[in-house]
Amino acid sequence: GGTAMAAVRDVEIDPEGTFKYILVRLQRPGGEERREIVRGTKAAEFHNHIFEKVNPEMEKLGYECKCLGGGKIDHNSKDKKIRVFGLSTGYGKADHSVTVEILKKVYTDYEITWSDDKK
């Protein structure tokens, strides 16, 4: 049912700083139910480190994961600003506009912007 998917948080990112992120599509094998989630952390040296952590977690819940690309997030919690930019060498550039829409669901009082800038 929709309950398990609802239990998966839309966004899990570090509370502060600049770090890599990926946009991941979750799908039930053979099902119509799908959604995108955002994951990012300073702990990840490479984008695939994030995916390698998310993928087994989601498989346990019965989802197939597909990385739709990556980039970077600059999270300024003091000024309540998030900037999405850059790309992943391995996965390509995520659609940052999609990422921003997902971030807005969680960080409702933030100013959230994106660009295709590398830095």
CSV table of N, CA and C in Angstrom, one decimal:
chain,number,residue,atom,x,y,z
A,1,GLY,N,0.8,-1.2,0.0
A,1,GLY,CA,0.0,0.0,0.0
A,1,GLY,C,0.8,1.3,0.0
A,2,GLY,N,0.2,2.4,0.0
A,2,GLY,CA,0.8,3.7,0.0
A,2,GLY,C,1.5,4.0,1.3
A,3,THR,N,1.3,3.2,2.3
A,3,THR,CA,1.8,3.6,3.7
A,3,THR,C,3.3,3.5,3.7
A,4,ALA,N,3.9,2.4,3.1
A,4,ALA,CA,5.3,2.2,3.2
A,4,ALA,C,6.0,3.3,2.4
A,5,MET,N,5.5,3.7,1.3
A,5,MET,CA,6.1,4.7,0.5
A,5,MET,C,6.0,6.1,1.2
A,6,ALA,N,4.9,6.3,1.9
A,6,ALA,CA,4.7,7.5,2.7
A,6,ALA,C,5.7,7.6,3.8
A,7,ALA,N,6.1,6.4,4.3
A,7,ALA,CA,7.1,6.4,5.4
A,7,ALA,C,8.5,6.8,5.0
A,8,VAL,N,8.7,6.8,3.7
A,8,VAL,CA,10.0,7.2,3.2
A,8,VAL,C,10.0,8.7,3.1
A,9,ARG,N,11.0,9.4,3.7
A,9,ARG,CA,11.0,10.8,3.7
A,9,ARG,C,11.4,11.4,2.4
A,10,ASP,N,10.8,12.5,2.0
A,10,ASP,CA,11.0,13.1,0.7
A,10,ASP,C,12.5,13.6,0.6
A,11,VAL,N,13.0,14.1,1.7
A,11,VAL,CA,14.3,14.7,1.8
A,11,VAL,C,15.1,14.3,3.0
A,12,GLU,N,16.3,13.9,2.8
A,12,GLU,CA,17.3,13.7,3.9
A,12,GLU,C,18.6,14.3,3.4
A,13,ILE,N,18.8,15.5,4.0
A,13,ILE,CA,20.0,16.3,3.6
A,13,ILE,C,20.7,16.8,4.9
A,14,ASP,N,21.9,17.1,4.9
A,14,ASP,CA,22.6,17.7,6.0
A,14,ASP,C,22.0,19.0,6.3
A,15,PRO,N,22.0,19.4,7.6
A,15,PRO,CA,21.4,20.6,8.1
A,15,PRO,C,22.2,21.9,7.7
A,16,GLU,N,23.4,21.7,7.3
A,16,GLU,CA,24.2,22.9,7.0
A,16,GLU,C,25.4,22.5,6.1
A,17,GLY,N,25.8,23.5,5.3
A,17,GLY,CA,27.0,23.3,4.4
A,17,GLY,C,26.7,23.0,3.0
A,18,THR,N,27.8,22.7,2.3
A,18,THR,CA,27.7,22.4,0.8
A,18,THR,C,28.1,20.9,0.6
A,19,PHE,N,27.3,20.2,-0.1
A,19,PHE,CA,27.5,18.8,-0.2
A,19,PHE,C,26.9,18.2,-1.4
A,20,LYS,N,27.3,17.0,-1.8
A,20,LYS,CA,26.7,16.3,-2.9
A,20,LYS,C,25.3,15.8,-2.6
A,21,TYR,N,24.5,15.8,-3.7
A,21,TYR,CA,23.2,15.2,-3.5
A,21,TYR,C,22.8,14.4,-4.8
A,22,ILE,N,21.8,13.5,-4.6
A,22,ILE,CA,21.3,12.8,-5.7
A,22,ILE,C,19.7,12.8,-5.7
A,23,LEU,N,19.2,12.7,-6.9
A,23,LEU,CA,17.7,12.6,-7.0
A,23,LEU,C,17.4,11.2,-7.4
A,24,VAL,N,16.6,10.5,-6.6
A,24,VAL,CA,16.3,9.1,-6.8
A,24,VAL,C,14.9,8.8,-7.0
A,25,ARG,N,14.6,8.0,-8.0
A,25,ARG,CA,13.2,7.6,-8.3
A,25,ARG,C,13.0,6.2,-7.6
A,26,LEU,N,11.9,6.2,-6.8
A,26,LEU,CA,11.5,4.9,-6.2
A,26,LEU,C,10.3,4.4,-7.0
A,27,GLN,N,10.3,3.1,-7.2
A,27,GLN,CA,9.2,2.5,-7.9
A,27,GLN,C,8.9,1.1,-7.4
A,28,ARG,N,7.7,0.7,-7.3
A,28,ARG,CA,7.3,-0.7,-7.0
A,28,ARG,C,7.6,-1.5,-8.3
A,29,PRO,N,8.3,-2.6,-8.1
A,29,PRO,CA,8.5,-3.5,-9.3
A,29,PRO,C,7.1,-3.8,-10.0
A,30,GLY,N,6.9,-3.5,-11.2
A,30,GLY,CA,5.7,-3.8,-11.9
A,30,GLY,C,4.5,-2.9,-11.5
A,31,GLY,N,4.8,-2.0,-10.6
A,31,GLY,CA,3.7,-1.1,-10.2
A,31,GLY,C,3.7,0.3,-10.8
A,32,GLU,N,2.6,1.0,-10.6
A,32,GLU,CA,2.5,2.3,-11.1
A,32,GLU,C,3.0,3.3,-10.1
A,33,GLU,N,3.0,2.9,-8.8
A,33,GLU,CA,3.4,3.8,-7.7
A,33,GLU,C,4.9,4.2,-7.8
A,34,ARG,N,5.1,5.5,-7.9
A,34,ARG,CA,6.5,6.0,-8.0
A,34,ARG,C,6.6,7.4,-7.4
A,35,ARG,N,7.8,7.7,-6.9
A,35,ARG,CA,8.0,9.1,-6.5
A,35,ARG,C,9.5,9.3,-6.5
A,36,GLU,N,9.9,10.6,-6.4
A,36,GLU,CA,11.3,11.0,-6.3
A,36,GLU,C,11.6,11.5,-4.9
A,37,ILE,N,12.9,11.1,-4.5
A,37,ILE,CA,13.4,11.6,-3.2
A,37,ILE,C,14.7,12.2,-3.4
A,38,VAL,N,15.1,13.1,-2.5
A,38,VAL,CA,16.4,13.8,-2.5
A,38,VAL,C,17.2,13.3,-1.3
A,39,ARG,N,18.5,13.0,-1.6
A,39,ARG,CA,19.4,12.6,-0.5
A,39,ARG,C,20.7,13.2,-0.7
A,40,GLY,N,21.3,13.8,0.3
A,40,GLY,CA,22.5,14.5,0.2
A,40,GLY,C,23.3,14.6,1.6
A,41,THR,N,24.6,14.4,1.5
A,41,THR,CA,25.4,14.5,2.8
A,41,THR,C,26.8,14.8,2.5
A,42,LYS,N,27.4,15.5,3.4
A,42,LYS,CA,28.9,15.8,3.4
A,42,LYS,C,29.7,14.6,3.5
A,43,ALA,N,29.1,13.5,4.2
A,43,ALA,CA,29.8,12.3,4.4
A,43,ALA,C,30.2,11.6,3.1
A,44,ALA,N,29.5,11.9,2.0
A,44,ALA,CA,29.7,11.2,0.8
A,44,ALA,C,30.8,11.9,0.0
A,45,GLU,N,31.8,11.2,-0.3
A,45,GLU,CA,32.9,11.8,-1.1
A,45,GLU,C,32.5,11.8,-2.6
A,46,PHE,N,31.7,10.8,-3.0
A,46,PHE,CA,31.2,10.7,-4.4
A,46,PHE,C,29.7,10.4,-4.3
A,47,HIS,N,29.0,10.8,-5.5
A,47,HIS,CA,27.6,10.6,-5.5
A,47,HIS,C,27.2,9.2,-5.3
A,48,ASN,N,28.0,8.2,-5.9
A,48,ASN,CA,27.5,6.8,-5.8
A,48,ASN,C,27.5,6.3,-4.3
A,49,HIS,N,28.3,7.0,-3.4
A,49,HIS,CA,28.3,6.6,-2.0
A,49,HIS,C,26.9,6.8,-1.4
A,50,ILE,N,26.2,7.9,-1.9
A,50,ILE,CA,24.9,8.2,-1.4
A,50,ILE,C,23.9,7.1,-1.9
A,51,PHE,N,24.1,6.8,-3.2
A,51,PHE,CA,23.2,5.8,-3.8
A,51,PHE,C,23.4,4.4,-3.2
A,52,GLU,N,24.6,4.1,-2.9
A,52,GLU,CA,24.9,2.8,-2.3
A,52,GLU,C,24.3,2.6,-0.9
A,53,LYS,N,24.1,3.7,-0.2
A,53,LYS,CA,23.4,3.7,1.1
A,53,LYS,C,21.9,3.6,0.9
A,54,VAL,N,21.4,4.4,0.0
A,54,VAL,CA,19.9,4.5,-0.1
A,54,VAL,C,19.3,3.2,-0.7
A,55,ASN,N,20.0,2.7,-1.8
A,55,ASN,CA,19.5,1.6,-2.5
A,55,ASN,C,19.1,0.3,-1.7
A,56,PRO,N,20.0,-0.2,-0.8
A,56,PRO,CA,19.6,-1.3,0.0
A,56,PRO,C,18.5,-1.0,1.0
A,57,GLU,N,18.5,0.2,1.5
A,57,GLU,CA,17.4,0.6,2.4
A,57,GLU,C,16.0,0.5,1.7
A,58,MET,N,16.0,1.0,0.5
A,58,MET,CA,14.7,1.0,-0.3
A,58,MET,C,14.4,-0.4,-0.8
A,59,GLU,N,15.4,-1.2,-1.2
A,59,GLU,CA,15.1,-2.6,-1.6
A,59,GLU,C,14.4,-3.4,-0.5
A,60,LYS,N,14.9,-3.1,0.7
A,60,LYS,CA,14.2,-3.8,1.9
A,60,LYS,C,12.8,-3.4,2.0
A,61,LEU,N,12.4,-2.2,1.6
A,61,LEU,CA,11.0,-1.8,1.6
A,61,LEU,C,10.2,-2.2,0.4
A,62,GLY,N,10.9,-2.9,-0.5
A,62,GLY,CA,10.3,-3.4,-1.7
A,62,GLY,C,10.3,-2.4,-2.9
A,63,TYR,N,11.2,-1.5,-3.0
A,63,TYR,CA,11.3,-0.5,-4.1
A,63,TYR,C,12.5,-0.8,-4.9
A,64,GLU,N,12.3,-0.5,-6.2
A,64,GLU,CA,13.5,-0.4,-7.1
A,64,GLU,C,13.9,1.1,-7.1
A,65,CYS,N,15.2,1.3,-7.1
A,65,CYS,CA,15.7,2.7,-7.1
A,65,CYS,C,16.4,2.9,-8.4
A,66,LYS,N,16.2,4.1,-8.9
A,66,LYS,CA,17.0,4.6,-10.0
A,66,LYS,C,17.5,6.0,-9.7
A,67,CYS,N,18.8,6.2,-9.9
A,67,CYS,CA,19.4,7.5,-9.7
A,67,CYS,C,19.1,8.3,-11.0
A,68,LEU,N,18.4,9.5,-10.8
A,68,LEU,CA,18.1,10.3,-11.9
A,68,LEU,C,19.1,11.4,-12.2
A,69,GLY,N,20.2,11.3,-11.4
A,69,GLY,CA,21.3,12.3,-11.5
A,69,GLY,C,21.6,13.0,-10.2
A,70,GLY,N,22.6,13.9,-10.2
A,70,GLY,CA,23.0,14.5,-9.0
A,70,GLY,C,23.5,15.9,-9.2
A,71,GLY,N,24.0,16.4,-8.1
A,71,GLY,CA,24.5,17.8,-8.1
A,71,GLY,C,25.0,18.1,-6.8
A,72,LYS,N,25.0,19.4,-6.4
A,72,LYS,CA,25.3,19.8,-5.1
A,72,LYS,C,24.2,20.7,-4.5
A,73,ILE,N,24.2,20.7,-3.2
A,73,ILE,CA,23.3,21.5,-2.4
A,73,ILE,C,24.1,22.4,-1.5
A,74,ASP,N,23.8,23.6,-1.5
A,74,ASP,CA,24.4,24.6,-0.5
A,74,ASP,C,23.2,24.9,0.5
A,75,HIS,N,23.4,24.5,1.7
A,75,HIS,CA,22.3,24.6,2.7
A,75,HIS,C,22.7,25.6,3.8
A,76,ASN,N,22.1,26.8,3.8
A,76,ASN,CA,22.4,27.8,4.7
A,76,ASN,C,21.2,27.9,5.7
A,77,SER,N,21.3,27.2,6.8
A,77,SER,CA,20.1,27.1,7.7
A,77,SER,C,19.9,28.4,8.4
A,78,LYS,N,20.9,29.2,8.6
A,78,LYS,CA,20.8,30.5,9.4
A,78,LYS,C,20.0,31.5,8.6
A,79,ASP,N,20.3,31.6,7.3
A,79,ASP,CA,19.5,32.5,6.4
A,79,ASP,C,18.3,31.8,5.7
A,80,LYS,N,18.1,30.6,6.0
A,80,LYS,CA,17.0,29.8,5.4
A,80,LYS,C,17.1,29.8,3.9
A,81,LYS,N,18.2,29.5,3.4
A,81,LYS,CA,18.4,29.4,1.9
A,81,LYS,C,19.0,28.1,1.5
A,82,ILE,N,18.5,27.6,0.4
A,82,ILE,CA,19.1,26.4,-0.2
A,82,ILE,C,19.4,26.7,-1.7
A,83,ARG,N,20.6,26.4,-2.1
A,83,ARG,CA,20.9,26.6,-3.6
A,83,ARG,C,21.3,25.2,-4.1
A,84,VAL,N,20.7,24.8,-5.2
A,84,VAL,CA,21.0,23.6,-5.9
A,84,VAL,C,21.7,23.9,-7.2
A,85,PHE,N,22.8,23.1,-7.4
A,85,PHE,CA,23.6,23.5,-8.6
A,85,PHE,C,24.5,22.3,-8.9
A,86,GLY,N,25.4,22.4,-9.9
A,86,GLY,CA,26.4,21.4,-10.2
A,86,GLY,C,25.8,20.1,-10.9
A,87,LEU,N,26.7,19.1,-10.9
A,87,LEU,CA,26.2,17.8,-11.5
A,87,LEU,C,27.1,16.7,-10.9
A,88,SER,N,26.6,15.5,-11.3
A,88,SER,CA,27.4,14.3,-10.9
A,88,SER,C,28.1,13.8,-12.1
A,89,THR,N,29.4,13.5,-11.9
A,89,THR,CA,30.2,13.0,-13.1
A,89,THR,C,29.6,11.6,-13.5
A,90,GLY,N,29.3,10.8,-12.5
A,90,GLY,CA,28.9,9.4,-12.7
A,90,GLY,C,27.4,9.3,-13.2
A,91,TYR,N,26.5,10.1,-12.6
A,91,TYR,CA,25.1,10.0,-12.9
A,91,TYR,C,24.6,11.0,-13.8
A,92,GLY,N,25.4,12.0,-14.1
A,92,GLY,CA,24.9,13.2,-14.9
A,92,GLY,C,24.1,14.2,-14.0
A,93,LYS,N,23.6,15.2,-14.6
A,93,LYS,CA,22.9,16.3,-13.8
A,93,LYS,C,21.5,15.9,-13.6
A,94,ALA,N,21.1,16.0,-12.3
A,94,ALA,CA,19.7,15.8,-11.9
A,94,ALA,C,18.9,17.0,-12.5
A,95,ASP,N,17.6,16.8,-12.6
A,95,ASP,CA,16.8,18.0,-13.0
A,95,ASP,C,16.6,18.8,-11.7
A,96,HIS,N,17.4,19.8,-11.5
A,96,HIS,CA,17.4,20.6,-10.3
A,96,HIS,C,16.0,21.2,-10.0
A,97,SER,N,15.3,21.5,-11.1
A,97,SER,CA,13.9,22.1,-10.8
A,97,SER,C,13.0,21.1,-10.1
A,98,VAL,N,13.2,19.8,-10.4
A,98,VAL,CA,12.4,18.8,-9.7
A,98,VAL,C,12.9,18.7,-8.3
A,99,THR,N,14.2,18.8,-8.1
A,99,THR,CA,14.8,18.7,-6.7
A,99,THR,C,14.2,19.9,-5.9
A,100,VAL,N,14.2,21.1,-6.5
A,100,VAL,CA,13.7,22.2,-5.8
A,100,VAL,C,12.2,22.1,-5.3
A,101,GLU,N,11.4,21.5,-6.2
A,101,GLU,CA,10.0,21.3,-5.8
A,101,GLU,C,9.9,20.3,-4.7
A,102,ILE,N,10.7,19.3,-4.6
A,102,ILE,CA,10.7,18.4,-3.5
A,102,ILE,C,11.2,19.0,-2.2
A,103,LEU,N,12.3,19.8,-2.3
A,103,LEU,CA,12.8,20.5,-1.2
A,103,LEU,C,11.8,21.5,-0.6
A,104,LYS,N,11.0,22.1,-1.5
A,104,LYS,CA,10.0,23.1,-1.0
A,104,LYS,C,8.9,22.5,-0.2
A,105,LYS,N,8.6,21.2,-0.4
A,105,LYS,CA,7.6,20.4,0.4
A,105,LYS,C,8.1,20.4,1.9
A,106,VAL,N,9.4,20.3,2.1
A,106,VAL,CA,9.9,20.1,3.4
A,106,VAL,C,10.4,21.4,4.1
A,107,TYR,N,11.1,22.2,3.3
A,107,TYR,CA,11.6,23.5,3.8
A,107,TYR,C,10.7,24.6,3.3
A,108,THR,N,9.5,24.6,3.9
A,108,THR,CA,8.4,25.5,3.4
A,108,THR,C,8.8,27.0,3.5
A,109,ASP,N,9.6,27.3,4.5
A,109,ASP,CA,9.8,28.8,4.8
A,109,ASP,C,11.2,29.2,4.2
A,110,TYR,N,11.8,28.4,3.4
A,110,TYR,CA,13.1,28.7,2.8
A,110,TYR,C,13.0,29.4,1.4
A,111,GLU,N,14.0,30.1,1.1
A,111,GLU,CA,14.2,30.6,-0.3
A,111,GLU,C,15.1,29.5,-1.0
A,112,ILE,N,14.5,28.9,-2.0
A,112,ILE,CA,15.2,27.8,-2.6
A,112,ILE,C,15.4,28.1,-4.1
A,113,THR,N,16.7,28.0,-4.6
A,113,THR,CA,17.0,28.4,-5.9
A,113,THR,C,17.8,27.3,-6.6
A,114,TRP,N,17.9,27.3,-7.9
A,114,TRP,CA,18.8,26.4,-8.6
A,114,TRP,C,19.4,27.0,-9.8
A,115,SER,N,20.6,26.5,-10.2
A,115,SER,CA,21.2,26.9,-11.4
A,115,SER,C,22.1,25.8,-12.0
A,116,ASP,N,22.5,26.0,-13.2
A,116,ASP,CA,23.4,24.9,-13.8
A,116,ASP,C,24.8,25.3,-13.6
A,117,ASP,N,25.1,26.3,-12.7
A,117,ASP,CA,26.5,26.6,-12.4
A,117,ASP,C,27.2,25.4,-11.8
A,118,LYS,N,28.5,25.3,-12.1
A,118,LYS,CA,29.3,24.2,-11.5
A,118,LYS,C,29.7,24.5,-10.1
A,119,LYS,N,29.8,25.8,-9.7
A,119,LYS,CA,30.2,26.2,-8.4
A,119,LYS,C,29.2,27.0,-7.7
